[in-house]
Every structure is written in structure tokens, then in C-alpha cells.
PDB file of C-alpha atoms in Angstrom:
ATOM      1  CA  UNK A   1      39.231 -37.785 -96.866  1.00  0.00           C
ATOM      2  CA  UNK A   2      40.472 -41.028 -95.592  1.00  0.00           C
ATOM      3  CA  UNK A   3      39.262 -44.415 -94.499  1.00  0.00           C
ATOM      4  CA  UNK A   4      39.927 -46.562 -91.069  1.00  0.00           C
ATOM      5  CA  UNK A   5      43.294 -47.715 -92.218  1.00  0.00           C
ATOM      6  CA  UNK A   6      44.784 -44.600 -90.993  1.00  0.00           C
ATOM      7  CA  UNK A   7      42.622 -43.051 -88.328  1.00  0.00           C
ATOM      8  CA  UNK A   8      43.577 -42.224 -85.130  1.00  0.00           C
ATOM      9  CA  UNK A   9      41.329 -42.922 -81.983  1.00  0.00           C
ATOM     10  CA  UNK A  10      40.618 -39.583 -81.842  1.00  0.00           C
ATOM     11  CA  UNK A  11      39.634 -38.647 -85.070  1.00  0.00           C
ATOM     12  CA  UNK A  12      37.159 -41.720 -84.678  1.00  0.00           C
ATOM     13  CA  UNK A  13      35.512 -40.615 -81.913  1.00  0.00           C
ATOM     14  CA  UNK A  14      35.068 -37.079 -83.242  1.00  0.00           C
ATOM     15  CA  UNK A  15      33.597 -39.173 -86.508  1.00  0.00           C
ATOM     16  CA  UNK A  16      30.881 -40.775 -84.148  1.00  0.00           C
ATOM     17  CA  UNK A  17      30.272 -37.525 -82.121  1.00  0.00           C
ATOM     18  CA  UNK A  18      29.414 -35.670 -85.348  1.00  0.00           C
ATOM     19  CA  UNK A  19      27.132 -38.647 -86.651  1.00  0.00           C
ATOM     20  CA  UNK A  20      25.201 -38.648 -83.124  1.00  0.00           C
ATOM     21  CA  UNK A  21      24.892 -34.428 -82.852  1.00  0.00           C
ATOM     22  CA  UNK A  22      23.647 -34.291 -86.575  1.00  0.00           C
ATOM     23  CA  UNK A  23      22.006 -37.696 -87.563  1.00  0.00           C
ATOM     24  CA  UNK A  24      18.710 -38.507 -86.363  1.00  0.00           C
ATOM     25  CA  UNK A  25      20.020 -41.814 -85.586  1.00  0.00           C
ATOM     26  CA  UNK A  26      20.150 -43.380 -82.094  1.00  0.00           C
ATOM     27  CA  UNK A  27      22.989 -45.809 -82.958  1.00  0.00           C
ATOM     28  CA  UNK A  28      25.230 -43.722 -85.618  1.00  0.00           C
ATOM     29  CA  UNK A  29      28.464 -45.080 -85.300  1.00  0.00           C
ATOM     30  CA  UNK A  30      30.016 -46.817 -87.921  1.00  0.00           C
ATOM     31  CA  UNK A  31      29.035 -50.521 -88.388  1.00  0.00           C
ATOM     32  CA  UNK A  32      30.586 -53.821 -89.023  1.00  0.00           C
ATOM     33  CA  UNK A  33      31.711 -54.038 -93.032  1.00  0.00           C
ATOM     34  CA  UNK A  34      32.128 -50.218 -93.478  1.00  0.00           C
ATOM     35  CA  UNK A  35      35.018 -48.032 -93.378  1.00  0.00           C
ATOM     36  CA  UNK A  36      34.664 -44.656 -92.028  1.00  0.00           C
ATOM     37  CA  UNK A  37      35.697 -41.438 -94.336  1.00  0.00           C
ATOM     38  CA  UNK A  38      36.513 -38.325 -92.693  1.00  0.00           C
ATOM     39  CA  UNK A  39      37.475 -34.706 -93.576  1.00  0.00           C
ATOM     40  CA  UNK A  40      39.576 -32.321 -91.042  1.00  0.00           C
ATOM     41  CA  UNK A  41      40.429 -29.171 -90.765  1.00  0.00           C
ATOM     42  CA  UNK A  42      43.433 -28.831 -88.601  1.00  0.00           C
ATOM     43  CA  UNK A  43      42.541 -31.337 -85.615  1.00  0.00           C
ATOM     44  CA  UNK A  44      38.664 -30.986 -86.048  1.00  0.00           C
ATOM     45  CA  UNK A  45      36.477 -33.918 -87.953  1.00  0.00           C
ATOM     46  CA  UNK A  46      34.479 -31.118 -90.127  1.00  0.00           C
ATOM     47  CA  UNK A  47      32.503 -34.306 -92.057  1.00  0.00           C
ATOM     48  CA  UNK A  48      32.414 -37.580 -92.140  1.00  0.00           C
ATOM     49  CA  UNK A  49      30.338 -40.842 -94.044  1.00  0.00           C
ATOM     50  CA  UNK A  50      30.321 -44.024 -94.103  1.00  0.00           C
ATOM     51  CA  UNK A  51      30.885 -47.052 -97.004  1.00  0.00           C
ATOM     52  CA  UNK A  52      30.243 -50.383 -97.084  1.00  0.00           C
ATOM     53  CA  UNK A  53      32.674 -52.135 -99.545  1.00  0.00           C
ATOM     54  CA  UNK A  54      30.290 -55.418-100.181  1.00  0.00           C
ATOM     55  CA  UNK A  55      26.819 -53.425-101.161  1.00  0.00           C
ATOM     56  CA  UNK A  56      28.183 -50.018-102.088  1.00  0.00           C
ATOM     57  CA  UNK A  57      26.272 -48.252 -99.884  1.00  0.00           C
ATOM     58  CA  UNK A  58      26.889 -44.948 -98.689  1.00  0.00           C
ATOM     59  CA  UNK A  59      25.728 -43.165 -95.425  1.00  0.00           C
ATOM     60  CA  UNK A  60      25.524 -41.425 -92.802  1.00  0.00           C
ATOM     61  CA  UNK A  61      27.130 -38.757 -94.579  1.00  0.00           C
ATOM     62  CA  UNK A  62      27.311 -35.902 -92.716  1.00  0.00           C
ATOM     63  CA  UNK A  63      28.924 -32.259 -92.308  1.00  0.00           C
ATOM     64  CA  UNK A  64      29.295 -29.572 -89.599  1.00  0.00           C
ATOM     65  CA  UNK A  65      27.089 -26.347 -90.092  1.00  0.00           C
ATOM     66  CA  UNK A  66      30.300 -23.939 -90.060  1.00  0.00           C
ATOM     67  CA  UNK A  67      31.833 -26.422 -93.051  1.00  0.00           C
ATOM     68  CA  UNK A  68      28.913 -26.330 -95.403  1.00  0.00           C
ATOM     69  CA  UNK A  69      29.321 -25.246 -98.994  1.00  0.00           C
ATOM     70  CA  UNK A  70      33.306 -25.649 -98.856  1.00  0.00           C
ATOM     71  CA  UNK A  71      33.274 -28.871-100.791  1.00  0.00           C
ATOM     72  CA  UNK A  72      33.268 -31.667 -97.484  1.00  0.00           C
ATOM     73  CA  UNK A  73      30.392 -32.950 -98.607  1.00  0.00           C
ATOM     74  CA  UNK A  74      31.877 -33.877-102.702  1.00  0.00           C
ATOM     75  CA  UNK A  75      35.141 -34.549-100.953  1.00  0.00           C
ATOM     76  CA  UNK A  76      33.452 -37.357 -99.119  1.00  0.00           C
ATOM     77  CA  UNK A  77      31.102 -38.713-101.929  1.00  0.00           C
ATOM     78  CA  UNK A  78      34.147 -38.615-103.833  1.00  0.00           C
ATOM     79  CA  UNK A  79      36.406 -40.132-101.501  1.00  0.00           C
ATOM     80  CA  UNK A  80      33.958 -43.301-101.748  1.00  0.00           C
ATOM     81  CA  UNK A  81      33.733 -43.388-105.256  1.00  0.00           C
ATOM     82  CA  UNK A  82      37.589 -43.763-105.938  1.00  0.00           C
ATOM     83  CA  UNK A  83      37.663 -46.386-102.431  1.00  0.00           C
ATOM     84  CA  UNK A  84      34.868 -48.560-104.510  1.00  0.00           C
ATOM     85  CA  UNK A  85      36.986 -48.494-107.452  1.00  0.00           C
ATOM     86  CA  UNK A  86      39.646 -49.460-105.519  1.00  0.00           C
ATOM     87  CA  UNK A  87      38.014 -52.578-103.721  1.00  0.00           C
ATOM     88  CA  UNK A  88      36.201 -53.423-107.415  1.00  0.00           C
ATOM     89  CA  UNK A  89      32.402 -52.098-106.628  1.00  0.00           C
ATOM     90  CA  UNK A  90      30.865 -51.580-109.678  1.00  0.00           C
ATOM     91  CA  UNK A  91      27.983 -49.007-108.503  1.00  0.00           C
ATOM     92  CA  UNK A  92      27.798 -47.062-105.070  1.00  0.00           C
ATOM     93  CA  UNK A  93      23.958 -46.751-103.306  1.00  0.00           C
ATOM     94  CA  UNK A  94      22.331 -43.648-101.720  1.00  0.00           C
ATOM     95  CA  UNK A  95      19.614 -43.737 -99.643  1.00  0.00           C
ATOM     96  CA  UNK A  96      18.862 -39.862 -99.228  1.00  0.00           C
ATOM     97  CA  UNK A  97      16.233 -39.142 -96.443  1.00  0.00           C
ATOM     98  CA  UNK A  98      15.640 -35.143 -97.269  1.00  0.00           C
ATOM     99  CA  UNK A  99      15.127 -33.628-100.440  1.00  0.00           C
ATOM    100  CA  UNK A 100      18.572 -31.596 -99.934  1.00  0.00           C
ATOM    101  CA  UNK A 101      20.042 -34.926 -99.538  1.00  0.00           C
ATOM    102  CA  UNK A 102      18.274 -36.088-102.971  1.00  0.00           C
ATOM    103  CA  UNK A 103      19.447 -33.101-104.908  1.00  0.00           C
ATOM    104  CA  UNK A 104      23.514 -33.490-103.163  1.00  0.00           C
ATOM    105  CA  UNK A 105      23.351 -36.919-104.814  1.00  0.00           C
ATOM    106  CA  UNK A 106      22.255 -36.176-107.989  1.00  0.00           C
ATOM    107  CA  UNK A 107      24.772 -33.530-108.331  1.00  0.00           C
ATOM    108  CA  UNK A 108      27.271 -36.026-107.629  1.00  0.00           C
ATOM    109  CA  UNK A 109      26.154 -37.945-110.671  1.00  0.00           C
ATOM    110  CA  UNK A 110      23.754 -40.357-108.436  1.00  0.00           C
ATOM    111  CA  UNK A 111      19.997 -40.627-109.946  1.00  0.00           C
ATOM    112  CA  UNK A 112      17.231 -42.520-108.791  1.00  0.00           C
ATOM    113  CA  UNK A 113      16.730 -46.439-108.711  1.00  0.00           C
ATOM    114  CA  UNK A 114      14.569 -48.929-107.403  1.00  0.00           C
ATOM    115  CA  UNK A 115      12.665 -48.944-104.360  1.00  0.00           C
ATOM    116  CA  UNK A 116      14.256 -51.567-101.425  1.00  0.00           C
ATOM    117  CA  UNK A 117      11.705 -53.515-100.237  1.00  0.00           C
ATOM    118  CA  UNK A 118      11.158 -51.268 -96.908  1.00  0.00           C
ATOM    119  CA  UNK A 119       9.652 -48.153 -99.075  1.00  0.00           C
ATOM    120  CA  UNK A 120      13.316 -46.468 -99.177  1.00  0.00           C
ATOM    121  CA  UNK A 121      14.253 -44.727-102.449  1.00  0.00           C
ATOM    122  CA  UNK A 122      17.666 -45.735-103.487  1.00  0.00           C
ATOM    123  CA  UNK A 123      20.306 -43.397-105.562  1.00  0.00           C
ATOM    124  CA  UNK A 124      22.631 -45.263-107.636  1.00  0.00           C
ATOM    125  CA  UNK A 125      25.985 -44.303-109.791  1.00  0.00           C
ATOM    126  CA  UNK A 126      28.713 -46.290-110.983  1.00  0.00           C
ATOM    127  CA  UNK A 127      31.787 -46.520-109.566  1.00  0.00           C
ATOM    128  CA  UNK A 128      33.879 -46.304-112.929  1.00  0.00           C
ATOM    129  CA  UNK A 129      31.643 -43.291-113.722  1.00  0.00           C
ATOM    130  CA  UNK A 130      29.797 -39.717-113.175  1.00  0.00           C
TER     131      UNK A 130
END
């Protein structure tokens, strides 16, 4: 996985077609503040999430059907964690919306925090930490 510094037009676009085919989302593309992480095989975006370096947050994470269970997802979560080291976050935020989501997270060491003030259930895990 790798973040915008090194992403190609291409790969982008493949990044935003995947969030808009699998995300319920109307506007899924990557926003101002967040970098975009990726994982390809060959020349194909196979998964791809989002972070935002100033709250930690993690989203949109998401992974083609014919790349599930090969480790895209934990490459991606993971790929976030060592970028929030890197830019000095000291905890990264889920906000899972599916009970699969929920139990991804806490795999990944995530478990469950407060409530945002819109009713969403946050996941939290430090950065420096599993």
C-alpha cells in the first residue's frame, strides 16, 4: 500500500471507481486532508482507504470481491497505522457501518470508543500500538 505521494492518475481513478462501485456513498472520492492508500495487483487497484492525517480517521476502506481474504484489507489498515506514526498521530478512528466491518477492526487491534455526537460508533487504536 501507498499514499498520494506516489500515485499515478490512473491508479487514482481506479481508487475512486472502486469506492463508488462498492461504497454506498454518493460522493466517495477522497477528500481534502486525506491521503489515499491503495493495494494492486499487477495494474489493477484490488483495495483502497482513505486517512486523514489531522483526526486519524480511517475510511472508506474498501476491497474488490475477487481480493477478499488475501490480506488487502490488513495491508491497508496497516498501511495507515505506520503513515500515522509517521506524521505523529497518536490514535487512528474507525467508524465501521456493518458488523463485518466492526469485527475487521477489532481484529486489527481497534475496540470500541465513544459515540460522536451524530449516533456513530467510533473504533479507536493507537498508533504506537496493537
Amino acid at each position: 500500500a501507498f499514499s498520494d505521494e506516489v500515485v499515478d492518475s490512473h491508479v487514482r481513478e481506479q481508487a475512486d471507481a472502486l469506492r463508488r462501485l462498492y461504497l454506498e456513498k454518493a460522493n466517495a472520492t477522497a477528500k481534502e486532508g486525506e491521503i489515499t492508500l491503495v493495494v494492486k495487483r499487477g495494474l489493477q487497484v484490488v483495495g483502497c482507504a482513505s486517512f486523514h492525517e489531522e483526526s486519524g480517521r480511517i475510511s472508506d476502506v474498501v476491497v474488490r470481491p475477487s481480493a477478499r481474504g488475501s490480506q488487502v484489507g490488513r495491508a491497508l489498515v496497516n498501511s495507515a497505522v505506520a503513515h500515522a506514526k509517521k506524521v505523529g498521530a497518536e490514535e487512528l478512528v474507525a467508524e465501521p457501518q456493518t458488523d463485518e466491518a466492526k469485527a475487521f477492526f477489532s481484529s486489527l487491534g481497534f475496540q470500541e470508543g465513544d459515540q460522536e455526537g451524530d449516533g456513530a460508533k467510533r473504533m479507536l487504536r493507537k498508533a504506537t500500538g496493537g
